[in-house]
Amino acid sequence: MPRKVKKSKSIPKKYRLFYYGFWLIFIVGFLGVFTLFYSASTGRLGEMPDFRQLENPNTNLATQIISSDNRLLGKFHFGENRTPISYNELPKQLIDALIATEDERFYSHSGIDFKATVRAVVFLNKRGGASTISQQLARQLFVGVRSKNIFEAIAQKAKEWVLAVKLERQYTKEEIITMYLNIYDFGYNGDGIKSASNIYFDKEPNELNVQESATLVGMLKNSSLYNPLRRPELVKSRRNVVFNQMLKNEYIKENILDSLKSLPLEIKYTPQSHREGLATYFRAYLQEFMKDWANENKKEDGSKYNLYLDGLKIYTTINHEMQGYAEESVKAHMANLQREFFKQNTPELNPTAPFLDLESEDSINIFKRAMKRSERWRKMRNSGKSEEEMFDAFEKEVPMTIFSWNGNIDTIMKPIDSIRYYKHFMRVGMMSMEPQTGHVKAWVGGINYKHFQYDHVKQGKRQIGSTFKPFLYATAIDQLKLSPCDSLPDAIYCIEPNKFGNPDPWCPTNSSDKYGGMRTLKNALANSKNTISAQLMDKVGPKPVADLARNLGIESFIPEVPAIALGTPDLSVYEMVGAYGAFANQGIYVKPTMITRIEDKNGILLYQANPETKDVISEESAYVTLNLLEGVTKFGSGARLRHNIPEEERNPVYRDVVTGYPYKFENAIAGKTGTTQNQSDGWFMGMVPNLVTGVWVGAEDRATHFETIAYGQGATMALPIWGLYMKKCYENESLGISLEDFLAPEELNIPIDCESIKPAEIINSDAEDIEGLGL
């Protein structure tokens, strides 16, 4: 009997459409997804990185400027301020916060979190997105900003998925985390976690605490929206979301959650732009140095190093702490000095302010030159405006931000009035150097680089006044074996016409116009007696003095005429500090050095500094010169470094502008003040055995100055900065600044033990004597 064939159940008619439709959609969808990802992986949806690009992602690296105490001074970057760090430099709490917030299953997936993807699709991203850290890294490195076009966005997403899987195969989980945090842009030049830590918290990444880590992780969602400077409350709220995620994933305990949420943000904004931060003037100098270096030193393939993209490391001699002390000291004194200058130069007291003793026509010419040198003038000229239109524009009020010692001021002002305002400001140049090595430890080229970009350490040169006299005395000691105890008459002395190229008799006078008696060389230098300088110049001649200055590293023009004895040449602070360094280094000149070495991003040495030295004067002559200069700080124009006038006995100069007084130093200090004609320039050069520091203070125009020498002399304008700086340096014992005496030569044939000089002997001496006594 034939078997009955059982008929298979047929799909009811009413369900057939749904049944076949489901499978059709499934197959088409599967093929579509397969085609999408296949097209993405083969580059049909746009270029994909090859294996070598995955191995070495192309990221621009900023050049780092590193201090002698291995701290970051700043960076050179163009667009991207990135400095990569290793996984070992990332704190655990930062990694925990990242995983808890951005990718809970990071360690268990292979680039794509399918569970999170399904959740995102079902709930339309309302309960969290689906992008893993690997996908976010792929987007940052290779895909770019999400397109607003839906089809392009789908293609980008597919590429992210493919690249995320490839990255997971190519790198370890730790490497992916490190790359992601190194690549992310946190805003304000915070490219990467290291820059962000420096900028927002003034810390290295491994120093971040849990709340700081949570803040930065919170910013990963959108650093433009979650901006701690513009929207601190929103950022705090986002940080607390990160804390909730860390609790959920058991990275923190519930009993500390509320206390963490109640903590303030405590942002310590430390900008890393070229115009802000520490050592701005030094970095500007370094930038020019590196451009020249890059032109002369090529890569192996013949191409030039890119200062902004190649991740070089420049190791400098600048000490981070000492640079900070120098800038703090400049700010403290210059703000004080400027306040007094404004007080003495109101329109009522000085109708031609900020200038003194200047004709109206000369004043107009100064302003015209300033207008023509301005950036505003350059832009108008390039736009085709006539000279008349440009001058007129300076008379029209415009919004601007101007500098003040109490912070920047947003105002509306005529550009010509802003020029007049800035002409009031006193400028400064300061450099500190270790004489034995030539290593420059601090460099302050002005009061504020953003507003006053002219550098007064190396770029600016000004008349140096009596700070030149030690070169004259050193020449006389070295050539004639004169002693500090040798005496000369304090009387007007003339060098006859044409003896040393001077067409007329040269008969300098003391500024007090008082004379009489005999003075030892020690007394004469301490009180800056011009009559004694004239006699010494006649004995040695100007050429040997100028030659000595040149041998001490001074490259500026020094005329071989008698007047150089009084400091008529224009020299830089850089030159003066280098030259004085030889006195503290047994007569050996060491050229100032700012860079010790340069490395590429892989640590390969590209440049190594070699000290440039020269034996200039004998060890004995250098020591005797130091002995003379010690007299300046004991009995002469620098004596206010030591004495302590009771507050009730001090004159207004001490109360108003001698910032930080009393200093009460008791250690060996060799120094020299300098004051030029009309008090246009104030100088102080100060030395201890292992540190030489020079300070210049003056205005942009020589016609801008204090009316009286009490306020305009070097001991009032420049010396206080040195005093404040050295006090700070001595308070930090780890710096090792010497409190010892200067090293004496083994054989000393020139007598230096002169009879003590009493202050009463010099009360009626010239101005630089008076500044020392505070009279």
PDB file of N, CA and C in Angstrom, residues 381-421:
ATOM      1  N   ARG A 381      47.914 101.127   6.103  1.00  0.00           N
ATOM      2  CA  ARG A 381      48.743 101.375   4.915  1.00  0.00           C
ATOM      3  C   ARG A 381      48.557 100.255   3.899  1.00  0.00           C
ATOM      4  N   ASN A 382      48.521  99.003   4.374  1.00  0.00           N
ATOM      5  CA  ASN A 382      48.333  97.868   3.472  1.00  0.00           C
ATOM      6  C   ASN A 382      46.953  97.867   2.822  1.00  0.00           C
ATOM      7  N   SER A 383      45.987  98.505   3.487  1.00  0.00           N
ATOM      8  CA  SER A 383      44.647  98.569   2.910  1.00  0.00           C
ATOM      9  C   SER A 383      44.495  99.727   1.921  1.00  0.00           C
ATOM     10  N   GLY A 384      45.564 100.515   1.742  1.00  0.00           N
ATOM     11  CA  GLY A 384      45.561 101.563   0.738  1.00  0.00           C
ATOM     12  C   GLY A 384      45.139 102.936   1.220  1.00  0.00           C
ATOM     13  N   LYS A 385      45.054 103.146   2.531  1.00  0.00           N
ATOM     14  CA  LYS A 385      44.649 104.459   3.044  1.00  0.00           C
ATOM     15  C   LYS A 385      45.773 105.481   2.874  1.00  0.00           C
ATOM     16  N   SER A 386      45.384 106.730   2.713  1.00  0.00           N
ATOM     17  CA  SER A 386      46.369 107.806   2.588  1.00  0.00           C
ATOM     18  C   SER A 386      46.931 108.151   3.960  1.00  0.00           C
ATOM     19  N   GLU A 387      48.046 108.899   3.977  1.00  0.00           N
ATOM     20  CA  GLU A 387      48.660 109.266   5.244  1.00  0.00           C
ATOM     21  C   GLU A 387      47.724 110.154   6.070  1.00  0.00           C
ATOM     22  N   GLU A 388      47.008 111.043   5.393  1.00  0.00           N
ATOM     23  CA  GLU A 388      46.075 111.916   6.100  1.00  0.00           C
ATOM     24  C   GLU A 388      44.958 111.107   6.760  1.00  0.00           C
ATOM     25  N   GLU A 389      44.433 110.108   6.040  1.00  0.00           N
ATOM     26  CA  GLU A 389      43.380 109.252   6.593  1.00  0.00           C
ATOM     27  C   GLU A 389      43.894 108.464   7.793  1.00  0.00           C
ATOM     28  N   MET A 390      45.147 108.033   7.705  1.00  0.00           N
ATOM     29  CA  MET A 390      45.701 107.242   8.795  1.00  0.00           C
ATOM     30  C   MET A 390      45.901 108.097  10.045  1.00  0.00           C
ATOM     31  N   PHE A 391      46.398 109.318   9.863  1.00  0.00           N
ATOM     32  CA  PHE A 391      46.553 110.209  11.026  1.00  0.00           C
ATOM     33  C   PHE A 391      45.190 110.527  11.636  1.00  0.00           C
ATOM     34  N   ASP A 392      44.189 110.729  10.782  1.00  0.00           N
ATOM     35  CA  ASP A 392      42.841 111.029  11.271  1.00  0.00           C
ATOM     36  C   ASP A 392      42.275 109.864  12.084  1.00  0.00           C
ATOM     37  N   ALA A 393      42.581 108.643  11.648  1.00  0.00           N
ATOM     38  CA  ALA A 393      42.055 107.455  12.333  1.00  0.00           C
ATOM     39  C   ALA A 393      42.554 107.367  13.775  1.00  0.00           C
ATOM     40  N   PHE A 394      43.750 107.901  14.029  1.00  0.00           N
ATOM     41  CA  PHE A 394      44.302 107.869  15.383  1.00  0.00           C
ATOM     42  C   PHE A 394      43.588 108.848  16.316  1.00  0.00           C
ATOM     43  N   GLU A 395      42.735 109.700  15.748  1.00  0.00           N
ATOM     44  CA  GLU A 395      42.000 110.681  16.560  1.00  0.00           C
ATOM     45  C   GLU A 395      40.556 110.245  16.814  1.00  0.00           C
ATOM     46  N   LYS A 396      40.201 109.036  16.370  1.00  0.00           N
ATOM     47  CA  LYS A 396      38.831 108.550  16.543  1.00  0.00           C
ATOM     48  C   LYS A 396      38.795 107.450  17.599  1.00  0.00           C
ATOM     49  N   GLU A 397      37.844 107.574  18.513  1.00  0.00           N
ATOM     50  CA  GLU A 397      37.742 106.612  19.600  1.00  0.00           C
ATOM     51  C   GLU A 397      37.342 105.228  19.083  1.00  0.00           C
ATOM     52  N   VAL A 398      37.996 104.211  19.640  1.00  0.00           N
ATOM     53  CA  VAL A 398      37.697 102.817  19.292  1.00  0.00           C
ATOM     54  C   VAL A 398      37.781 101.970  20.562  1.00  0.00           C
ATOM     55  N   PRO A 399      37.076 100.832  20.614  1.00  0.00           N
ATOM     56  CA  PRO A 399      37.213  99.928  21.763  1.00  0.00           C
ATOM     57  C   PRO A 399      38.605  99.301  21.766  1.00  0.00           C
ATOM     58  N   MET A 400      39.194  99.163  22.928  1.00  0.00           N
ATOM     59  CA  MET A 400      40.506  98.520  23.033  1.00  0.00           C
ATOM     60  C   MET A 400      40.731  98.017  24.450  1.00  0.00           C
ATOM     61  N   THR A 401      41.707  97.157  24.571  1.00  0.00           N
ATOM     62  CA  THR A 401      42.127  96.653  25.886  1.00  0.00           C
ATOM     63  C   THR A 401      43.526  97.176  26.155  1.00  0.00           C
ATOM     64  N   ILE A 402      43.706  97.855  27.276  1.00  0.00           N
ATOM     65  CA  ILE A 402      45.008  98.434  27.602  1.00  0.00           C
ATOM     66  C   ILE A 402      45.566  97.794  28.865  1.00  0.00           C
ATOM     67  N   PHE A 403      46.867  97.859  28.981  1.00  0.00           N
ATOM     68  CA  PHE A 403      47.571  97.268  30.127  1.00  0.00           C
ATOM     69  C   PHE A 403      47.527  98.187  31.333  1.00  0.00           C
ATOM     70  N   SER A 404      47.399  97.587  32.507  1.00  0.00           N
ATOM     71  CA  SER A 404      47.638  98.297  33.763  1.00  0.00           C
ATOM     72  C   SER A 404      48.200  97.289  34.740  1.00  0.00           C
ATOM     73  N   TRP A 405      48.878  97.774  35.768  1.00  0.00           N
ATOM     74  CA  TRP A 405      49.455  96.863  36.754  1.00  0.00           C
ATOM     75  C   TRP A 405      48.387  96.198  37.615  1.00  0.00           C
ATOM     76  N   ASN A 406      47.161  96.682  37.550  1.00  0.00           N
ATOM     77  CA  ASN A 406      46.061  96.052  38.287  1.00  0.00           C
ATOM     78  C   ASN A 406      45.233  95.124  37.405  1.00  0.00           C
ATOM     79  N   GLY A 407      45.722  94.861  36.185  1.00  0.00           N
ATOM     80  CA  GLY A 407      45.004  94.003  35.248  1.00  0.00           C
ATOM     81  C   GLY A 407      44.585  94.780  34.013  1.00  0.00           C
ATOM     82  N   ASN A 408      44.331  94.057  32.930  1.00  0.00           N
ATOM     83  CA  ASN A 408      43.931  94.699  31.678  1.00  0.00           C
ATOM     84  C   ASN A 408      42.611  95.454  31.841  1.00  0.00           C
ATOM     85  N   ILE A 409      42.484  96.559  31.100  1.00  0.00           N
ATOM     86  CA  ILE A 409      41.294  97.403  31.169  1.00  0.00           C
ATOM     87  C   ILE A 409      40.645  97.472  29.796  1.00  0.00           C
ATOM     88  N   ASP A 410      39.373  97.094  29.712  1.00  0.00           N
ATOM     89  CA  ASP A 410      38.601  97.266  28.474  1.00  0.00           C
ATOM     90  C   ASP A 410      38.032  98.680  28.473  1.00  0.00           C
ATOM     91  N   THR A 411      38.318  99.421  27.426  1.00  0.00           N
ATOM     92  CA  THR A 411      37.911 100.827  27.404  1.00  0.00           C
ATOM     93  C   THR A 411      37.662 101.287  25.976  1.00  0.00           C
ATOM     94  N   ILE A 412      37.215 102.513  25.844  1.00  0.00           N
ATOM     95  CA  ILE A 412      37.098 103.170  24.535  1.00  0.00           C
ATOM     96  C   ILE A 412      38.034 104.374  24.560  1.00  0.00           C
ATOM     97  N   MET A 413      38.920 104.445  23.591  1.00  0.00           N
ATOM     98  CA  MET A 413      39.978 105.447  23.649  1.00  0.00           C
ATOM     99  C   MET A 413      40.465 105.769  22.244  1.00  0.00           C
ATOM    100  N   LYS A 414      40.947 106.960  22.067  1.00  0.00           N
ATOM    101  CA  LYS A 414      41.605 107.306  20.813  1.00  0.00           C
ATOM    102  C   LYS A 414      42.959 106.598  20.757  1.00  0.00           C
ATOM    103  N   PRO A 415      43.325 106.020  19.617  1.00  0.00           N
ATOM    104  CA  PRO A 415      44.638 105.374  19.515  1.00  0.00           C
ATOM    105  C   PRO A 415      45.799 106.294  19.889  1.00  0.00           C
ATOM    106  N   ILE A 416      45.695 107.589  19.559  1.00  0.00           N
ATOM    107  CA  ILE A 416      46.773 108.516  19.916  1.00  0.00           C
ATOM    108  C   ILE A 416      46.880 108.652  21.429  1.00  0.00           C
ATOM    109  N   ASP A 417      45.739 108.596  22.131  1.00  0.00           N
ATOM    110  CA  ASP A 417      45.768 108.676  23.588  1.00  0.00           C
ATOM    111  C   ASP A 417      46.342 107.399  24.201  1.00  0.00           C
ATOM    112  N   SER A 418      46.108 106.271  23.541  1.00  0.00           N
ATOM    113  CA  SER A 418      46.700 105.022  24.047  1.00  0.00           C
ATOM    114  C   SER A 418      48.215 105.054  23.904  1.00  0.00           C
ATOM    115  N   ILE A 419      48.708 105.663  22.818  1.00  0.00           N
ATOM    116  CA  ILE A 419      50.157 105.808  22.653  1.00  0.00           C
ATOM    117  C   ILE A 419      50.722 106.691  23.757  1.00  0.00           C
ATOM    118  N   ARG A 420      50.042 107.805  24.026  1.00  0.00           N
ATOM    119  CA  ARG A 420      50.485 108.705  25.093  1.00  0.00           C
ATOM    120  C   ARG A 420      50.488 107.979  26.448  1.00  0.00           C
ATOM    121  N   TYR A 421      49.458 107.181  26.673  1.00  0.00           N
ATOM    122  CA  TYR A 421      49.346 106.419  27.922  1.00  0.00           C
ATOM    123  C   TYR A 421      50.515 105.446  28.071  1.00  0.00           C
TER     124      TYR A 421
END
